[in-house]
mmCIF file with all atom_site columns, C-alpha atoms in Angstrom:
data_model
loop_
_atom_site.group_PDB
_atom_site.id
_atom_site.type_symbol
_atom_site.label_atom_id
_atom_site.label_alt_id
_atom_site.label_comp_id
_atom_site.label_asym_id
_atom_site.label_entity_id
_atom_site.label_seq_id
_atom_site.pdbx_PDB_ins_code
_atom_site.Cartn_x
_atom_site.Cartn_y
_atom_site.Cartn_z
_atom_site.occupancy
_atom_site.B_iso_or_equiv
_atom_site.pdbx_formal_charge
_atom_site.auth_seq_id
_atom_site.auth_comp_id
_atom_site.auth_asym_id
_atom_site.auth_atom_id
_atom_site.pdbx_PDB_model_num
ATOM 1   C CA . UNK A 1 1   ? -11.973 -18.228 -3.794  1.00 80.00 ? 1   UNK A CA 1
ATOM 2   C CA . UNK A 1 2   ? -11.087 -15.238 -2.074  1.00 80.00 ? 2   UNK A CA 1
ATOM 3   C CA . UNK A 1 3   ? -7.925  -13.606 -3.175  1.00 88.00 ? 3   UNK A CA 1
ATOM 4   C CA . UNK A 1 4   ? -6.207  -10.204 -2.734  1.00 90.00 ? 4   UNK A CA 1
ATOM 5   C CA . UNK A 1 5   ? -7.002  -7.600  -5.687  1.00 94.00 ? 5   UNK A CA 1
ATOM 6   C CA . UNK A 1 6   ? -5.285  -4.366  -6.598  1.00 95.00 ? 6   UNK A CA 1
ATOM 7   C CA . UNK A 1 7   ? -7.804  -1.721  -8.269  1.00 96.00 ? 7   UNK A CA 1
ATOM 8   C CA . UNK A 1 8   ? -6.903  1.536   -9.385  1.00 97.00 ? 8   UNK A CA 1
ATOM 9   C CA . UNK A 1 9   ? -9.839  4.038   -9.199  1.00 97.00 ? 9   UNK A CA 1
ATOM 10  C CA . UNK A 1 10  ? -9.508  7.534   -11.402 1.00 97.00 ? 10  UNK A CA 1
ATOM 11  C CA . UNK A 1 11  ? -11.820 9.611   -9.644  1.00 97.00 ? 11  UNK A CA 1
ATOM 12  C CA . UNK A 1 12  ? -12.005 13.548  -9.774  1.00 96.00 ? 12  UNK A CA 1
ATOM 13  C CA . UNK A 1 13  ? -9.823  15.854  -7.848  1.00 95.00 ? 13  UNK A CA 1
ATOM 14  C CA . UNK A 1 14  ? -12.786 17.042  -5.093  1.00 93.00 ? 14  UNK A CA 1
ATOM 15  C CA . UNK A 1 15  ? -13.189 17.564  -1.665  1.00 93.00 ? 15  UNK A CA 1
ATOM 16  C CA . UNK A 1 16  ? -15.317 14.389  -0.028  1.00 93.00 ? 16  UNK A CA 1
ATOM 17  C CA . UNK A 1 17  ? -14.027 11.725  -2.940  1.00 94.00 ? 17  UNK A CA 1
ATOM 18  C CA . UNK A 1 18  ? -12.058 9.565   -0.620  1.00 94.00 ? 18  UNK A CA 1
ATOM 19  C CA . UNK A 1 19  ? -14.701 9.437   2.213   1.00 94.00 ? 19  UNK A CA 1
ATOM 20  C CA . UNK A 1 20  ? -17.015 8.324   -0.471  1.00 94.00 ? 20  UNK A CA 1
ATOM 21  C CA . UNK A 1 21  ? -15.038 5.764   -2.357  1.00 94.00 ? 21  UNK A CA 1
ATOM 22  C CA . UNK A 1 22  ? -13.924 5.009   1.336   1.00 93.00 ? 22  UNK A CA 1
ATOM 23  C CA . UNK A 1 23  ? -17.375 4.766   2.665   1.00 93.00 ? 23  UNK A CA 1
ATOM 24  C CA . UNK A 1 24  ? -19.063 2.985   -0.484  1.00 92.00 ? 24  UNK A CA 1
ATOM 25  C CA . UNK A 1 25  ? -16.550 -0.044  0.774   1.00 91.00 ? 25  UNK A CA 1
ATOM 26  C CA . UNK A 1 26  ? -17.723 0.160   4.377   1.00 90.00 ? 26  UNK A CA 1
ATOM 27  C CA . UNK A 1 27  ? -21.169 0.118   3.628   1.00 90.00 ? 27  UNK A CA 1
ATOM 28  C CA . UNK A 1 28  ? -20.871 -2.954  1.303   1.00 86.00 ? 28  UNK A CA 1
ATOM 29  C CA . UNK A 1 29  ? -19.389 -4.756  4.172   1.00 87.00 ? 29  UNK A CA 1
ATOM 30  C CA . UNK A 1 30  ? -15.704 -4.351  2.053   1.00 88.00 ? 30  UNK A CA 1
ATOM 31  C CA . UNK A 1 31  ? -12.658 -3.955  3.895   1.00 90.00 ? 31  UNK A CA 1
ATOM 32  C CA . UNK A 1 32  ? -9.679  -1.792  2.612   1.00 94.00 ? 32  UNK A CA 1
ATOM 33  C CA . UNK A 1 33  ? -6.335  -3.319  3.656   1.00 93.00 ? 33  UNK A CA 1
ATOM 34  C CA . UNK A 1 34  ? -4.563  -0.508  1.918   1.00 94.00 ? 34  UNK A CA 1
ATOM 35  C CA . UNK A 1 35  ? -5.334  2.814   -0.328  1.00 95.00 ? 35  UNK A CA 1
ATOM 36  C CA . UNK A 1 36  ? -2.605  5.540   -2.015  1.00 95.00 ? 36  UNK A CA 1
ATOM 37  C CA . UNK A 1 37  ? -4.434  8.235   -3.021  1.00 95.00 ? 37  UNK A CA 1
ATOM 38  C CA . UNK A 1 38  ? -1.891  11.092  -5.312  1.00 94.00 ? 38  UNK A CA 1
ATOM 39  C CA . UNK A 1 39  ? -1.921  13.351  -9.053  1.00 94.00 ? 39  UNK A CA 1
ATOM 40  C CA . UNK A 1 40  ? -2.468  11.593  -11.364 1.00 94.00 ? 40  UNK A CA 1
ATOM 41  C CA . UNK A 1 41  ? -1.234  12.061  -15.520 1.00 94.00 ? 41  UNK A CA 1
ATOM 42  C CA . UNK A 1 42  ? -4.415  14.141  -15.573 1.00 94.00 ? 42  UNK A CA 1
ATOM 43  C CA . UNK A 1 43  ? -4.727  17.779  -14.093 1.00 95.00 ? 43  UNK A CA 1
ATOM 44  C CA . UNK A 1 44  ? -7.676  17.373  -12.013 1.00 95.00 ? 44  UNK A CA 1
ATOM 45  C CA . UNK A 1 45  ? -7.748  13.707  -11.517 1.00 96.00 ? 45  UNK A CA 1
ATOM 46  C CA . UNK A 1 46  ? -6.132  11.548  -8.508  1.00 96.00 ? 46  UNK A CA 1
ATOM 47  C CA . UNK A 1 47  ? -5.468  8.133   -8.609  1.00 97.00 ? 47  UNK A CA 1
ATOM 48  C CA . UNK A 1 48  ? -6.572  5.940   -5.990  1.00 96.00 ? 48  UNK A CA 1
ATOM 49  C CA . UNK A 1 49  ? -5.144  2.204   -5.721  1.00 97.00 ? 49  UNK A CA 1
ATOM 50  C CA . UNK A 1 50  ? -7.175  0.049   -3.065  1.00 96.00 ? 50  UNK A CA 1
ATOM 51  C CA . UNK A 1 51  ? -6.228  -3.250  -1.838  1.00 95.00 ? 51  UNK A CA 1
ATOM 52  C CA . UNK A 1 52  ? -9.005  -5.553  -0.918  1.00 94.00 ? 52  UNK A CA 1
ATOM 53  C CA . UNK A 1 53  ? -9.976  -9.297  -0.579  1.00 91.00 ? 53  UNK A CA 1
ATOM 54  C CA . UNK A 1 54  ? -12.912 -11.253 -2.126  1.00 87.00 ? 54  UNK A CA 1
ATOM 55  C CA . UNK A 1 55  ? -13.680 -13.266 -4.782  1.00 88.00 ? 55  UNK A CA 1
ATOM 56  C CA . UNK A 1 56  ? -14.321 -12.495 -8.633  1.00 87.00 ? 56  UNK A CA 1
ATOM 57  C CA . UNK A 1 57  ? -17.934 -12.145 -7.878  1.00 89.00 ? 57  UNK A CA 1
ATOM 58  C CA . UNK A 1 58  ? -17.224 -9.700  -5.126  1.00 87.00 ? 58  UNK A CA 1
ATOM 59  C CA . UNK A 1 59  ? -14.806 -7.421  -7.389  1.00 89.00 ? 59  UNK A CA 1
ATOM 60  C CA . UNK A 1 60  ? -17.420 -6.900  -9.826  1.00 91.00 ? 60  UNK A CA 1
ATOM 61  C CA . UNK A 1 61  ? -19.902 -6.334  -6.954  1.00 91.00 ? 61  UNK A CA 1
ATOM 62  C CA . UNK A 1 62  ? -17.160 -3.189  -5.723  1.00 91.00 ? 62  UNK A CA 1
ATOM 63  C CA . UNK A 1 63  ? -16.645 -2.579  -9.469  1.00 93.00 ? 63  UNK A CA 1
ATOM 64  C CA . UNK A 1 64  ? -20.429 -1.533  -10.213 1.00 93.00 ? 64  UNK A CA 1
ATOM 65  C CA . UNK A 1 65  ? -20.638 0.132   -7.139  1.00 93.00 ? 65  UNK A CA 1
ATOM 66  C CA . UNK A 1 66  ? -17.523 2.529   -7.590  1.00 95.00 ? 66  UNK A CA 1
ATOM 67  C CA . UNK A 1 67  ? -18.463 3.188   -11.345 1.00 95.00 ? 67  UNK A CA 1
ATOM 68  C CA . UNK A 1 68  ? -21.863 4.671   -9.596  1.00 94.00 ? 68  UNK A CA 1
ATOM 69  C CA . UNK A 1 69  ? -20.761 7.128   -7.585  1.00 93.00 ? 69  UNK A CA 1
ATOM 70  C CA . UNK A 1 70  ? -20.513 10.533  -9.781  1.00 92.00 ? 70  UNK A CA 1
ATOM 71  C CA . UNK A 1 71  ? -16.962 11.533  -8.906  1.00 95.00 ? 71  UNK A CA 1
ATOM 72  C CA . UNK A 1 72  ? -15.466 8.008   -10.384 1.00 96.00 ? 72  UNK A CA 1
ATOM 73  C CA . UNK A 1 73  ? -14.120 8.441   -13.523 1.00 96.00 ? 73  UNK A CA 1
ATOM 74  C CA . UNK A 1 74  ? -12.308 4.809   -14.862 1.00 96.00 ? 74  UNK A CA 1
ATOM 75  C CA . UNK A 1 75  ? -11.708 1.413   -12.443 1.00 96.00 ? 75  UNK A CA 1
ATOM 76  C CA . UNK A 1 76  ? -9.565  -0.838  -13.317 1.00 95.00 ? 76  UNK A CA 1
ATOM 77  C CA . UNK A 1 77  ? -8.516  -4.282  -11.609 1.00 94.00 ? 77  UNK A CA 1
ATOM 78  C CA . UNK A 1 78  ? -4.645  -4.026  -11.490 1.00 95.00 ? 78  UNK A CA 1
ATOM 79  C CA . UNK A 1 79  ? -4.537  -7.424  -10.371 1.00 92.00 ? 79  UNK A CA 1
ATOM 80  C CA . UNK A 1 80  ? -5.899  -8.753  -13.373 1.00 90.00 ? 80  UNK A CA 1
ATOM 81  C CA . UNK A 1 81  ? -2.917  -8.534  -15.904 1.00 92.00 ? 81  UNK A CA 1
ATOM 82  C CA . UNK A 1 82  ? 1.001   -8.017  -14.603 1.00 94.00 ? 82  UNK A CA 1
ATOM 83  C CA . UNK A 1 83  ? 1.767   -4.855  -12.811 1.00 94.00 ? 83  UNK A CA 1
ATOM 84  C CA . UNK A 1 84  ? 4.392   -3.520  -10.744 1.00 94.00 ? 84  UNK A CA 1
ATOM 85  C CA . UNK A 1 85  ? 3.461   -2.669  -7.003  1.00 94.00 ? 85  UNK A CA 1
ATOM 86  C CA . UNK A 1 86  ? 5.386   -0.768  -4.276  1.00 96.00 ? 86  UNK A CA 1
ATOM 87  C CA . UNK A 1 87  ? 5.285   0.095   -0.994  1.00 96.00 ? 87  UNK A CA 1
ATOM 88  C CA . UNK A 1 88  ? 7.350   1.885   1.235   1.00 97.00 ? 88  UNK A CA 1
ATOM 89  C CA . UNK A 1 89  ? 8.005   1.305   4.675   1.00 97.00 ? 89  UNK A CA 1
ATOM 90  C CA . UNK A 1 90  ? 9.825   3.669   7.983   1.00 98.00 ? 90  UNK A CA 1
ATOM 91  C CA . UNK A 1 91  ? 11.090  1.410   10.487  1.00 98.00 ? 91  UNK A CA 1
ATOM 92  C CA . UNK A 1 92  ? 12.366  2.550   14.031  1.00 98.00 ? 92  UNK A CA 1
ATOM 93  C CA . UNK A 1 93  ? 14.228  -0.032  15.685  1.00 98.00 ? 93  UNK A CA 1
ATOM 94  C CA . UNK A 1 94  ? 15.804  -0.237  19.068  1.00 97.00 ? 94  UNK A CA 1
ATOM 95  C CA . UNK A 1 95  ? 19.647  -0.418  17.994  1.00 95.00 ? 95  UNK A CA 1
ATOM 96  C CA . UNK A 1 96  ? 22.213  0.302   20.733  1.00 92.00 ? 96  UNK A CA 1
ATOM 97  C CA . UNK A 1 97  ? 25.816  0.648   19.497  1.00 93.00 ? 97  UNK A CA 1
ATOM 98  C CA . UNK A 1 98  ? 26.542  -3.023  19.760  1.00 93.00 ? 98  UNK A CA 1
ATOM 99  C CA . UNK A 1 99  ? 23.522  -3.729  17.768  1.00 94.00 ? 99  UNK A CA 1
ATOM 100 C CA . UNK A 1 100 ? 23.934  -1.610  15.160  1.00 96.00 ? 100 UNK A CA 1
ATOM 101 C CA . UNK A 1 101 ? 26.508  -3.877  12.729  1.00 95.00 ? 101 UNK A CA 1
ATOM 102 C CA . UNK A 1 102 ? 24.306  -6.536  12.884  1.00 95.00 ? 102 UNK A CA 1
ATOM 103 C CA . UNK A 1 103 ? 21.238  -4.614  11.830  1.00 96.00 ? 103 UNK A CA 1
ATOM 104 C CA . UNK A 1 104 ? 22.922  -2.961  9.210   1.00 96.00 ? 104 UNK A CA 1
ATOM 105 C CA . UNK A 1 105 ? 23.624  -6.331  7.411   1.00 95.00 ? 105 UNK A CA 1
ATOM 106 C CA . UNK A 1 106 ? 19.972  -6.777  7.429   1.00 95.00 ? 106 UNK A CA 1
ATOM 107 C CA . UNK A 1 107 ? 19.318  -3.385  5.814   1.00 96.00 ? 107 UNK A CA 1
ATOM 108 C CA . UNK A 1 108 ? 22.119  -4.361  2.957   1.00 96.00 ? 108 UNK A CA 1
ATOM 109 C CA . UNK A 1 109 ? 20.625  -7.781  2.759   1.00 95.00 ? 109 UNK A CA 1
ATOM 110 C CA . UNK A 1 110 ? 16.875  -5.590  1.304   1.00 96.00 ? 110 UNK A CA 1
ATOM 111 C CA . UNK A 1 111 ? 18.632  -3.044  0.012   1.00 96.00 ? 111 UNK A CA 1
ATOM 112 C CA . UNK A 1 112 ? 16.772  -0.712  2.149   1.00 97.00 ? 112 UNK A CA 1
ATOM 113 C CA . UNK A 1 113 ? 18.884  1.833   3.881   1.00 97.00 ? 113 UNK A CA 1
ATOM 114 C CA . UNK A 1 114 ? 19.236  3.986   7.282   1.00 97.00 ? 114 UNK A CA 1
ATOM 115 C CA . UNK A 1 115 ? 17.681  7.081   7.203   1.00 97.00 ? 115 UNK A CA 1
ATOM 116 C CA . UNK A 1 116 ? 18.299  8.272   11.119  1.00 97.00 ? 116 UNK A CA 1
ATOM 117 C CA . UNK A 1 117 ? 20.186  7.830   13.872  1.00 96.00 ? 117 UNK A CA 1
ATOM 118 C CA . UNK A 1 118 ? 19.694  8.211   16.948  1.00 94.00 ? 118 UNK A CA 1
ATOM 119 C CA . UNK A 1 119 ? 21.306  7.508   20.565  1.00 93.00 ? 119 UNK A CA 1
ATOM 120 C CA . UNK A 1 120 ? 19.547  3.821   21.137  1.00 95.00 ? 120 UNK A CA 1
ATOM 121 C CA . UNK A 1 121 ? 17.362  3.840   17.652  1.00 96.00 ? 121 UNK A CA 1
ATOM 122 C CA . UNK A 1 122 ? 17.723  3.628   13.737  1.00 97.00 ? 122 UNK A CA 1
ATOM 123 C CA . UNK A 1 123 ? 15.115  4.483   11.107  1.00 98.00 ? 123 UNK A CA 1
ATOM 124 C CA . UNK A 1 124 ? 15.296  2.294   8.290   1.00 98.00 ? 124 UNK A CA 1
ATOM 125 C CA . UNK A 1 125 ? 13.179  2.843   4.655   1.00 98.00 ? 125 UNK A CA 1
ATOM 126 C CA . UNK A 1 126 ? 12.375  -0.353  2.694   1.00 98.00 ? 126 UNK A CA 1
ATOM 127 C CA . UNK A 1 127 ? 10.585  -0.286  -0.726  1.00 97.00 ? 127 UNK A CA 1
ATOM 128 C CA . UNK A 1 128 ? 9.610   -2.968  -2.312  1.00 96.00 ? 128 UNK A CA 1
ATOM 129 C CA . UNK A 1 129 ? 6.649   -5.354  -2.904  1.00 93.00 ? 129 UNK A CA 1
ATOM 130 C CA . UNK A 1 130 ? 4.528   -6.314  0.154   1.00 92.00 ? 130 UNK A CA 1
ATOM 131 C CA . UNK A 1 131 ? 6.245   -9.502  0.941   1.00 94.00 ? 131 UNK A CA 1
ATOM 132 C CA . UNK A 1 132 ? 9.475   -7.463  1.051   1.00 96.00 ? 132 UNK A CA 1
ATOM 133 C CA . UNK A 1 133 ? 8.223   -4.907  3.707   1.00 96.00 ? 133 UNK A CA 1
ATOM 134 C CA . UNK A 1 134 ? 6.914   -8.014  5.573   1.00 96.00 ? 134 UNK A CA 1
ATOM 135 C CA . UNK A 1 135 ? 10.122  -10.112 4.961   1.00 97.00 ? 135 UNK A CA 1
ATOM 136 C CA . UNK A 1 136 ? 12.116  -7.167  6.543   1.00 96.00 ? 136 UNK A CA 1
ATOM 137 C CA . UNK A 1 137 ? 9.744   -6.318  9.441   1.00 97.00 ? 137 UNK A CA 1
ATOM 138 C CA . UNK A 1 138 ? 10.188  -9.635  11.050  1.00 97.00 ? 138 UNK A CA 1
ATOM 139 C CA . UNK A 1 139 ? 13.935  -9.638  10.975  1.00 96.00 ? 139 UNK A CA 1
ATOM 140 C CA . UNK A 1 140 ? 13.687  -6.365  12.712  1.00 97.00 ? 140 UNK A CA 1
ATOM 141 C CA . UNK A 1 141 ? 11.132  -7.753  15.173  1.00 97.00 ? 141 UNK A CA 1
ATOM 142 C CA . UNK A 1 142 ? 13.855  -9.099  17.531  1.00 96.00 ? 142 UNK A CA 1
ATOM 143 C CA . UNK A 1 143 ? 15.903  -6.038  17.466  1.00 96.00 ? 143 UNK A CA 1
ATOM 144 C CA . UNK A 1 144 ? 12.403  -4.319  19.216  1.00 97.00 ? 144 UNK A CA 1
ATOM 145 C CA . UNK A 1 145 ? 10.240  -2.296  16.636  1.00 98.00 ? 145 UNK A CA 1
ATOM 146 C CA . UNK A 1 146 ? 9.258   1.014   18.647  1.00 97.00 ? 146 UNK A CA 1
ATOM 147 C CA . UNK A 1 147 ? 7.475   2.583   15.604  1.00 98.00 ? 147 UNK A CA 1
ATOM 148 C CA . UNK A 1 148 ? 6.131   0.883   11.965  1.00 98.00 ? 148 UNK A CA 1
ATOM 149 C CA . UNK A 1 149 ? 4.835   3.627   9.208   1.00 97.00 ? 149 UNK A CA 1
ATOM 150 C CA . UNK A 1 150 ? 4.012   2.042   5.915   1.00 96.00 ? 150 UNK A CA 1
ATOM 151 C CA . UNK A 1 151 ? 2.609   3.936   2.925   1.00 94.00 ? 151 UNK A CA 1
ATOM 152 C CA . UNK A 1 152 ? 0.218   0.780   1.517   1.00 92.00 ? 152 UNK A CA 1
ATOM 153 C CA . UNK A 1 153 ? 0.878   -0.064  -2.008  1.00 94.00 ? 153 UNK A CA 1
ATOM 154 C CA . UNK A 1 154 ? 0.966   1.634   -5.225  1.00 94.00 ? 154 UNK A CA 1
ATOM 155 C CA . UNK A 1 155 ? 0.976   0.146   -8.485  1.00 95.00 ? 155 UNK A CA 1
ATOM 156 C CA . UNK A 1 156 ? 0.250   0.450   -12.190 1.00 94.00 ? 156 UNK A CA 1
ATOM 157 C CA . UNK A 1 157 ? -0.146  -2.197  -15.057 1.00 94.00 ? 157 UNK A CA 1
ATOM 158 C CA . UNK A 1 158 ? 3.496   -3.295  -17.105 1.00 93.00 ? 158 UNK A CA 1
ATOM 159 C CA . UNK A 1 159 ? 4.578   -1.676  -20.488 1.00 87.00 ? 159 UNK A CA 1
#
């Protein structure tokens, strides 16, 4: 059954990680529907967290392939055990004057808030899960959405 997975990937702080990791997926016939890449705990390590779809068989496929390329250091399926996962989300929307009220009780609604105004447009910043960002997105849609900049999730295991 195919099923979304989060997998955090401890790789090596080096030039040309990324487009490996990156291109290891490509090649497998993967696709990446989101990856974070920041510091990690560890000086010289980053911490990559990839969505992807498959099924349990095709996880452990991606698992053994990331463990072989030299720069991976630790993989581990986030999605397996509870974990908290965020994402974060700019939104510019078209909001004339008139508008604007109506949008705003959106924006309390997610507790997301306004970062910018401008003369016919508001920037609004979500976080939350994925469902959230998506939740909010299509409220906005009627409004008019000029411009949609989402960070793709991060996430790290409970306790």
């Amino acid at each position: 059954m195919t099923k979304s997975h989060v997998i955090a990937v401890l790789v090596n702080d080096q030039p040309g990680v990324l487009q490996r990791v990156s291109g290891l997926f490509g090649r497998r016939g993967f696709n990446i529907e989101s990856i974070t890449v920041g510091q990690s705990e560890e000086q010289g390590l980053s911490r990559m967290v990839i969505v992807t779809q498959g099924d349990d068989t095709t996880l452990e496929q991606i698992e053994k392939q990331l463990y072989k390329l030299i720069d991976v250091i630790k993989v581990v399926n986030l999605s397996a055990n509870p974990m908290v996962s965020r994402e974060l989300a700019l939104i510019k929307v078209k909001a004339e004057p008139a508008e604007r009220p109506e949008i705003m009780g959106v924006v309390e609604t997610f507790r997301a808030a306004v970062v910018d105004i401008g003369s016919g447009s508001m920037v609004v910043q979500v976080i939350g899960d994925t469902e959230k960002i998506d939740a909010m997105i299509e409220l906005l849609r009627p409004y008019g959405i000029r411009e949609l900049s989402r960070t793709g999730v991060t996430a790290m295991p409970r306790g």
